[in-house]
Amino acid sequence: MTDAYTRFVRSTPGKLLAKQVGLPRPAPLPRRGDRPEPVLGPVVVLGESEGADQIARELLGWGADVRRRFEELRGVGTVIAVLDEITAPADLGRILLPLAGAMRSLAPGARVVTISRPARGEDPGQDAARGGVEGFLRSLAHEMRAGGTANGILAADGVGLTAPGVLGSLRFLLSARSAFVTGQLLRVSSTAGSTTEDRENPLAGRTALVTGAARGIGAAIARTLAADGARLVVLDVPGAGTELSRLANELRAVPIQLDVTAPDAGQRLVAALRDRDQRLDIAVLNAGITRDKMFANMTAERWDPVLAVNIASQISLTDALIEAGGAGETGAVLGDQPRVISLASTSGIAGNRGQTNYAASKAGVIAFVDALAARLESLGGTANAVAPGFIETEMTARMPALTREVARRLNSLQQGGLPVDVAETIAFLASAEAGGLRGETVRVCGQNMVGK
């Protein structure tokens, strides 16, 4: 799905005009169905540590064409810079500068990934070097061309580079499933998680709840989780009953009609799950609304519903699910090692004019998952969030044409994302391999020009 401007600048006359005038020229973004290869080769692994050697060996095991230098390569599909043992800023150039001479040889849709450690606030020189990786990575993402992306993995000290969370994050970032994720750093804080053997059905045997599932991003999430092998429970308000039933029939899912803002919504959800003999391994809290207005004209009628749906409902539903008990307990509705993924927004990170209510609710989601992750740790579970940027949906299609067109171009990839881009990131966070990511918010925004 492309917008009219993108279709024009990809035509022969459009290409010529865009080049002459200097207009944005969005490149095609290969997604799962377009690029089935797990890794775009050849792959160059940069770095001098044992960790770099480990990553190279892992990639060889994945069937990748792995090199340690750029010499004699006319084209490069993937670059992985392993900087896990840097101790001073001078180390950055020694490892990273070989990539500078190879930037023009990167293939369309290329992937660059850094693997490093977070600053600890202990050694100034080492922390300066570690912090420098982030600045390098975010700037490089703005310079990638032809649909290429640049992302990073921050592995906490004590987390080996072959830990499930590190390798799972690497696999996701190298795949076509991360097409609209760029300029981001995934933080792996623990060695929890396990390797997924079934690459075709990584969520096989797991049951997932998706709220706000009847249409748009929610429906895309449900379809993607189902494609990855999950059983589905789909939930939406009674007013969306027709669309919900249609989706449930398509996916052979269990439908639940429920207003998530009702005072007893959590208890009713638990009762519905018990009645249907469903135990959740994954809960995707996607239900959300907007009621935009400049704050000078904001009223309780616009403020309260947004906070109620977008964040208060997430708190009440997760409270009810946790209080109903974990795996092994009588009447439990949560399975082993549950995954909770909440929908935040880049508006909750950078703010947005006319969206004080929406931004407050989404910033609340980001803080909520951080706290919820600590609460779920005793169950072996995780909580994370996904923050979409401009995504092509029915809601964005109703924006004023000029505003919509500008919003599409204000990211490094110069185009809007698709609902499936959000869904693919959620599917990764729901996987067994993502057990080491806790309390994180992953932006799916093509690297907006505002915010982090």
Coordinates of C-alpha atoms in Angstrom, one line a residue:
M1 CA 0.0 0.0 0.0
T2 CA 1.6 3.3 -1.2
D3 CA 0.3 6.8 -1.2
A4 CA -0.2 8.9 -4.4
Y5 CA 2.9 10.9 -4.0
T6 CA 5.1 7.8 -3.5
R7 CA 3.5 6.2 -6.6
F8 CA 4.3 9.3 -8.6
V9 CA 8.0 9.6 -7.6
R10 CA 8.5 5.9 -8.4
S11 CA 7.3 6.5 -11.9
T12 CA 9.8 7.4 -14.7
P13 CA 8.7 11.1 -15.0
G14 CA 8.4 11.3 -11.2
K15 CA 11.9 10.0 -10.6
L16 CA 13.3 12.6 -12.9
L17 CA 11.4 15.5 -11.4
A18 CA 12.1 14.4 -7.8
K19 CA 15.9 14.2 -8.6
Q20 CA 16.0 17.6 -10.2
V21 CA 14.0 19.4 -7.5
G22 CA 15.3 17.4 -4.6
L23 CA 12.0 16.0 -3.4
P24 CA 11.9 13.0 -1.0
R25 CA 12.0 9.7 -2.8
P26 CA 10.7 7.0 -0.5
A27 CA 12.2 3.6 -1.3
P28 CA 10.2 0.3 -1.3
L29 CA 10.4 -1.5 2.1
P30 CA 10.6 -5.2 1.6
R31 CA 8.5 -6.9 4.2
R32 CA 8.0 -10.5 5.2
G33 CA 6.3 -11.6 2.0
D34 CA 8.8 -9.7 -0.2
R35 CA 12.1 -10.9 1.4
P36 CA 11.9 -14.4 3.0
E37 CA 15.6 -14.6 3.7
P38 CA 16.3 -14.3 7.4
V39 CA 19.5 -12.4 6.7
L40 CA 20.4 -10.3 3.6
G41 CA 23.9 -11.3 2.5
P42 CA 26.8 -11.0 2.4
V43 CA 27.2 -10.2 6.0
V44 CA 30.3 -8.3 7.4
V45 CA 30.9 -8.7 11.1
L46 CA 33.1 -5.9 12.6
G47 CA 34.8 -6.1 15.9
E48 CA 37.8 -7.5 17.7
S49 CA 36.3 -9.2 20.7
E50 CA 35.3 -12.8 21.4
G51 CA 31.8 -11.6 21.2
A52 CA 32.3 -10.6 17.6
D53 CA 33.6 -14.1 16.9
Q54 CA 30.6 -15.6 18.6
I55 CA 28.2 -13.6 16.5
A56 CA 30.0 -14.6 13.3
R57 CA 29.8 -18.3 14.3
E58 CA 26.0 -17.9 15.1
L59 CA 25.4 -16.3 11.7
L60 CA 27.2 -19.1 9.9
G61 CA 24.9 -21.5 11.7
W62 CA 22.0 -19.5 10.3
G63 CA 23.3 -20.2 6.8
A64 CA 24.6 -16.6 6.2
D65 CA 27.6 -15.7 4.0
V66 CA 29.8 -14.2 6.7
R67 CA 32.9 -12.1 6.2
R68 CA 35.1 -10.1 8.6
R69 CA 36.3 -7.4 6.1
F70 CA 34.8 -5.4 3.2
E71 CA 37.7 -6.1 0.8
E72 CA 36.7 -7.6 -2.5
L73 CA 33.0 -7.2 -1.8
R74 CA 31.1 -5.3 -4.4
G75 CA 27.8 -5.3 -2.5
V76 CA 27.0 -5.8 1.2
G77 CA 23.6 -6.8 2.6
T78 CA 24.3 -6.7 6.3
V79 CA 26.8 -5.1 8.7
I80 CA 27.1 -6.0 12.4
A81 CA 29.4 -4.0 14.5
V82 CA 30.2 -5.7 17.8
L83 CA 31.4 -3.2 20.3
D84 CA 30.9 -5.1 23.6
E85 CA 34.4 -4.6 24.9
I86 CA 35.2 -1.0 24.0
T87 CA 36.8 0.9 26.9
A88 CA 37.5 4.4 25.4
P89 CA 36.1 6.7 22.7
A90 CA 39.2 6.0 20.5
D91 CA 37.9 2.4 20.1
L92 CA 34.9 3.6 18.2
G93 CA 36.7 4.7 15.1
R94 CA 38.9 1.7 14.9
I95 CA 35.9 -0.6 14.7
L96 CA 33.4 1.6 12.9
L97 CA 35.4 3.5 10.3
P98 CA 35.8 0.6 7.9
L99 CA 32.0 0.9 7.3
A100 CA 32.4 4.5 6.1
G101 CA 34.1 3.3 2.9
A102 CA 31.5 0.7 2.3
M103 CA 28.3 2.8 2.7
R104 CA 27.9 3.2 -1.0
S105 CA 28.1 -0.6 -1.5
L106 CA 25.2 -1.3 0.8
A107 CA 22.4 -3.2 -1.0
P108 CA 18.8 -1.8 -1.1
G109 CA 17.1 -2.7 2.2
A110 CA 20.4 -3.3 3.9
R111 CA 20.7 -3.8 7.6
V112 CA 23.3 -2.3 10.0
V113 CA 23.2 -3.4 13.6
T114 CA 25.5 -2.5 16.5
I115 CA 25.8 -4.7 19.5
S116 CA 27.2 -2.9 22.6
R117 CA 26.8 -2.4 26.4
P118 CA 24.9 0.4 28.2
A119 CA 26.7 3.0 30.2
R120 CA 26.9 2.1 33.9
G121 CA 27.9 5.4 35.5
E122 CA 31.2 4.0 36.8
D123 CA 34.0 4.5 34.4
P124 CA 33.9 7.9 32.6
G125 CA 36.0 6.9 29.6
Q126 CA 34.2 3.6 29.1
D127 CA 30.8 5.2 29.6
A128 CA 31.7 7.9 27.0
A129 CA 32.5 5.2 24.5
R130 CA 29.4 3.2 25.2
G131 CA 27.2 6.3 25.0
G132 CA 28.9 7.3 21.7
V133 CA 27.5 4.1 20.1
E134 CA 24.0 5.5 20.5
G135 CA 24.8 8.8 18.9
F136 CA 26.6 7.1 16.0
L137 CA 23.7 4.6 15.5
R138 CA 20.9 7.2 15.5
S139 CA 22.8 9.5 13.1
L140 CA 23.7 6.6 10.8
A141 CA 20.0 5.7 10.6
H142 CA 19.3 9.1 9.1
E143 CA 22.0 8.5 6.4
M144 CA 20.8 5.0 5.3
R145 CA 19.4 4.9 1.8
A146 CA 17.2 2.7 -0.4
G147 CA 15.1 1.4 2.5
G148 CA 18.1 0.4 4.6
T149 CA 17.9 0.5 8.4
A150 CA 20.3 0.9 11.3
N151 CA 19.5 -0.3 14.8
G152 CA 21.3 -1.4 17.9
I153 CA 21.2 -3.9 20.7
L154 CA 22.3 -3.0 24.2
A155 CA 23.2 -6.1 26.1
A156 CA 23.5 -5.5 29.9
D157 CA 26.8 -6.4 31.5
G158 CA 26.6 -10.1 32.4
V159 CA 24.4 -10.9 29.4
G160 CA 26.4 -12.9 26.9
L161 CA 26.0 -12.2 23.2
T162 CA 24.6 -15.6 22.6
A163 CA 21.8 -15.1 25.2
P164 CA 18.3 -15.7 23.7
G165 CA 17.4 -12.0 24.0
V166 CA 20.4 -10.9 22.1
L167 CA 20.2 -13.4 19.3
G168 CA 16.4 -13.0 19.1
S169 CA 16.7 -9.2 18.8
L170 CA 19.4 -9.6 16.2
R171 CA 17.3 -12.0 14.2
F172 CA 14.4 -9.6 14.3
L173 CA 16.4 -6.6 13.3
L174 CA 18.1 -8.4 10.4
S175 CA 14.8 -9.7 9.0
A176 CA 12.3 -8.0 6.7
R177 CA 9.9 -8.0 9.7
S178 CA 11.6 -4.9 11.0
A179 CA 11.2 -2.9 7.8
F180 CA 9.8 0.3 9.6
V181 CA 12.1 0.1 12.7
T182 CA 15.2 2.2 12.4
G183 CA 17.4 4.3 14.7
Q184 CA 16.3 2.2 17.7
L185 CA 18.1 0.4 20.4
L186 CA 16.7 -2.8 21.9
R187 CA 17.9 -3.3 25.5
V188 CA 18.4 -6.8 26.7
S189 CA 18.5 -6.8 30.4
S190 CA 18.6 -10.4 31.3
T191 CA 19.5 -13.9 30.1
A192 CA 15.8 -15.0 30.3
G193 CA 14.1 -16.5 27.3
S194 CA 14.7 -19.5 25.1
T195 CA 15.5 -20.2 21.5
T196 CA 12.6 -20.7 19.2
E197 CA 13.2 -23.9 17.1
D198 CA 10.1 -23.5 14.8
R199 CA 10.8 -20.5 12.7
E200 CA 7.6 -20.9 10.7
N201 CA 5.4 -21.0 13.8
P202 CA 7.3 -19.3 16.6
L203 CA 4.1 -18.8 18.7
A204 CA 2.7 -22.3 18.2
G205 CA 1.0 -23.6 21.3
R206 CA 0.5 -20.1 22.7
T207 CA -2.8 -18.3 23.2
A208 CA -2.9 -14.5 22.7
L209 CA -5.5 -11.9 23.6
V210 CA -5.7 -8.8 21.4
T211 CA -7.9 -5.9 22.6
G212 CA -9.3 -3.4 20.1
A213 CA -9.0 -6.2 17.5
A214 CA -11.9 -5.6 15.2
R215 CA -10.1 -3.3 12.7
G216 CA -6.9 -1.4 11.8
I217 CA -3.8 -2.1 13.8
G218 CA -5.6 -4.5 16.1
A219 CA -6.8 -6.7 13.2
A220 CA -3.3 -6.7 11.7
I221 CA -1.8 -7.8 15.1
A222 CA -4.3 -10.6 15.4
R223 CA -3.6 -11.8 11.8
T224 CA 0.2 -11.7 12.4
L225 CA 0.1 -13.5 15.7
A226 CA -2.1 -16.2 14.0
A227 CA 0.3 -16.4 11.1
D228 CA 3.0 -17.1 13.7
G229 CA 1.0 -20.0 15.1
A230 CA -0.8 -18.5 18.0
R231 CA -4.4 -19.3 19.1
L232 CA -6.4 -16.0 19.3
V233 CA -8.9 -14.4 21.7
V234 CA -10.0 -11.2 20.0
L235 CA -11.8 -8.5 22.0
D236 CA -13.6 -5.3 21.1
V237 CA -16.6 -3.2 22.1
P238 CA -20.1 -4.5 21.3
G239 CA -20.5 -1.7 18.6
A240 CA -17.8 -3.5 16.6
G241 CA -19.4 -6.8 16.9
T242 CA -19.9 -7.4 13.2
E243 CA -16.2 -6.8 12.3
L244 CA -15.1 -8.7 15.4
S245 CA -17.2 -11.8 14.4
R246 CA -15.8 -11.6 10.8
L247 CA -12.2 -11.5 12.1
A248 CA -12.9 -14.3 14.6
N249 CA -14.3 -16.5 11.8
E250 CA -11.3 -15.8 9.6
L251 CA -8.8 -16.7 12.3
R252 CA -10.8 -19.3 14.1
A253 CA -10.5 -17.1 17.1
V254 CA -12.6 -16.8 20.3
P255 CA -14.5 -13.4 20.2
I256 CA -15.3 -11.4 23.3
Q257 CA -17.4 -8.3 23.1
L258 CA -16.5 -6.0 26.1
D259 CA -16.2 -2.3 26.9
V260 CA -12.8 -2.2 28.5
T261 CA -13.7 1.0 30.4
A262 CA -16.6 -0.7 32.3
P263 CA -16.0 -0.8 36.1
D264 CA -16.1 -4.6 36.1
A265 CA -14.3 -5.1 32.8
G266 CA -11.4 -7.0 34.3
Q267 CA -13.7 -9.4 36.2
R268 CA -15.8 -9.9 33.1
L269 CA -12.8 -10.7 31.0
V270 CA -11.6 -13.3 33.5
A271 CA -15.0 -14.9 33.7
A272 CA -15.2 -15.0 29.9
L273 CA -11.8 -16.7 29.6
R274 CA -12.7 -19.2 32.3
D275 CA -16.1 -20.0 30.6
R276 CA -14.2 -20.6 27.3
D277 CA -11.4 -22.6 29.0
Q278 CA -8.8 -20.1 27.8
R279 CA -5.4 -19.5 29.4
L280 CA -3.5 -16.5 28.1
D281 CA 0.2 -16.6 27.3
I282 CA 0.2 -13.3 25.5
A283 CA -1.9 -10.1 26.1
V284 CA -1.7 -7.3 23.6
L285 CA -3.4 -4.2 25.0
N286 CA -4.2 -2.3 21.8
A287 CA -7.5 -0.7 22.5
G288 CA -7.2 3.1 22.1
I289 CA -9.0 6.3 21.0
T290 CA -8.2 9.9 20.2
R291 CA -10.2 13.1 21.1
D292 CA -7.9 15.7 19.8
K293 CA -8.2 19.4 20.8
M294 CA -5.9 22.2 21.7
F295 CA -5.5 22.3 25.5
A296 CA -7.1 25.7 25.7
N297 CA -10.3 24.1 24.4
M298 CA -9.9 20.8 26.2
T299 CA -12.9 19.5 28.2
A300 CA -13.5 16.6 30.6
E301 CA -15.7 15.0 27.8
R302 CA -12.6 14.8 25.6
W303 CA -10.0 14.2 28.3
D304 CA -11.6 11.5 30.4
P305 CA -12.5 8.9 27.8
V306 CA -9.0 9.0 26.3
L307 CA -7.3 8.3 29.6
A308 CA -9.9 5.7 30.5
V309 CA -9.5 3.6 27.3
N310 CA -5.8 4.2 26.6
I311 CA -4.2 3.6 30.0
A312 CA -6.7 3.0 32.8
S313 CA -8.2 0.0 31.1
Q314 CA -4.7 -1.5 30.6
I315 CA -4.1 -1.2 34.4
S316 CA -7.5 -2.7 35.3
L317 CA -7.3 -5.6 32.9
T318 CA -3.8 -6.6 33.9
D319 CA -4.6 -6.3 37.5
A320 CA -7.6 -8.7 37.0
L321 CA -5.5 -11.2 35.0
I322 CA -2.7 -11.3 37.6
E323 CA -5.0 -11.5 40.5
A324 CA -6.8 -14.5 38.9
G325 CA -3.6 -16.4 39.3
G326 CA -0.6 -17.7 37.3
A327 CA 0.1 -21.0 35.7
G328 CA -0.5 -24.0 38.0
E329 CA -3.0 -22.1 40.2
T330 CA -6.7 -23.1 40.4
G331 CA -8.8 -20.9 38.1
A332 CA -5.7 -19.2 36.6
V333 CA -6.1 -17.4 33.3
L334 CA -2.4 -16.6 32.8
G335 CA 0.0 -19.2 31.3
D336 CA 3.6 -19.8 32.0
Q337 CA 6.0 -16.9 31.3
P338 CA 3.2 -14.5 30.1
R339 CA 4.0 -11.7 27.7
V340 CA 2.2 -8.4 28.0
I341 CA 2.6 -5.9 25.1
S342 CA 1.0 -2.5 25.3
L343 CA 0.4 0.1 22.6
A344 CA 2.1 3.4 23.3
S345 CA 2.8 6.1 20.7
T346 CA 5.5 8.5 19.7
S347 CA 3.2 11.2 20.9
G348 CA 3.9 9.9 24.4
I349 CA 7.6 10.4 23.8
A350 CA 7.9 13.7 21.9
G351 CA 4.4 15.2 22.5
N352 CA 2.1 16.4 19.7
R353 CA 0.2 19.7 19.2
G354 CA -3.5 19.2 20.0
Q355 CA -2.9 15.9 21.7
T356 CA -2.3 16.6 25.4
N357 CA -4.8 14.0 26.5
Y358 CA -3.5 11.4 24.1
A359 CA 0.1 12.1 24.8
A360 CA -0.5 11.9 28.6
S361 CA -2.2 8.5 28.2
K362 CA 0.6 7.1 26.0
A363 CA 3.4 8.4 28.2
G364 CA 1.5 6.7 31.0
V365 CA 1.6 3.4 29.0
I366 CA 5.4 3.7 28.7
A367 CA 5.8 4.2 32.5
F368 CA 3.2 1.5 33.1
V369 CA 5.0 -1.3 31.3
D370 CA 8.2 -0.5 33.1
A371 CA 6.4 -1.0 36.5
L372 CA 4.4 -4.0 35.2
A373 CA 7.6 -5.7 34.1
A374 CA 8.9 -5.8 37.6
R375 CA 5.5 -7.2 38.8
L376 CA 5.5 -10.0 36.2
E377 CA 9.1 -11.0 36.8
S378 CA 8.1 -13.4 39.6
L379 CA 5.9 -15.2 37.0
G380 CA 8.7 -15.4 34.5
G381 CA 6.8 -12.9 32.4
T382 CA 7.6 -9.7 30.6
A383 CA 5.9 -6.4 29.8
N384 CA 6.9 -4.1 27.0
A385 CA 5.4 -1.5 24.7
V386 CA 5.4 -0.6 21.1
A387 CA 5.2 3.1 20.1
P388 CA 4.0 3.5 16.5
G389 CA 4.7 6.7 14.6
F390 CA 2.7 7.6 11.5
I391 CA 0.9 4.4 10.4
E392 CA -1.4 4.3 7.4
T393 CA -4.8 3.6 8.9
E394 CA -8.4 4.7 8.6
M395 CA -7.7 7.3 11.3
T396 CA -4.7 8.9 9.6
A397 CA -6.6 8.8 6.3
R398 CA -9.0 11.3 7.8
M399 CA -6.3 13.8 8.6
P400 CA -6.1 17.0 6.4
A401 CA -4.3 16.2 3.2
L402 CA -1.3 18.5 3.7
T403 CA -0.9 17.5 7.4
R404 CA -1.0 13.9 6.4
E405 CA 1.6 14.3 3.6
V406 CA 4.0 16.2 5.8
A407 CA 3.7 13.6 8.6
R408 CA 4.5 10.8 6.1
R409 CA 7.9 12.4 5.2
L410 CA 9.0 13.3 8.7
N411 CA 11.0 10.2 9.3
S412 CA 14.2 8.7 7.9
L413 CA 12.4 6.3 5.6
Q414 CA 10.2 9.2 4.2
Q415 CA 7.0 7.3 4.2
G416 CA 4.2 6.1 6.5
G417 CA 4.4 2.7 8.1
L418 CA 1.8 -0.1 7.7
P419 CA -0.3 -1.8 10.5
V420 CA 1.7 -5.0 9.8
D421 CA 4.9 -3.2 10.9
V422 CA 3.5 -2.6 14.3
A423 CA 2.2 -6.2 14.4
E424 CA 5.5 -7.7 13.5
T425 CA 7.3 -5.9 16.3
I426 CA 4.6 -7.1 18.8
A427 CA 5.0 -10.7 17.5
F428 CA 8.7 -10.5 18.3
L429 CA 8.1 -9.1 21.8
A430 CA 5.6 -12.0 22.3
S431 CA 8.1 -14.6 21.4
A432 CA 10.1 -16.9 23.7
E433 CA 13.3 -15.2 22.6
A434 CA 12.3 -11.8 23.8
G435 CA 12.3 -12.9 27.5
G436 CA 15.3 -10.7 28.2
L437 CA 13.5 -7.5 27.2
R438 CA 11.6 -6.0 30.1
G439 CA 10.0 -2.6 30.4
E440 CA 11.1 -1.5 27.0
T441 CA 9.3 0.7 24.5
V442 CA 10.2 -0.1 20.9
R443 CA 9.4 2.7 18.4
V444 CA 8.0 1.6 15.1
C445 CA 8.2 5.0 13.4
G446 CA 10.8 4.9 10.6
Q447 CA 12.9 7.1 13.0
N448 CA 10.7 10.2 13.4
M449 CA 12.7 13.5 13.1
V450 CA 11.3 14.4 16.6
G451 CA 11.8 12.5 19.8
K452 CA 14.5 9.9 20.4

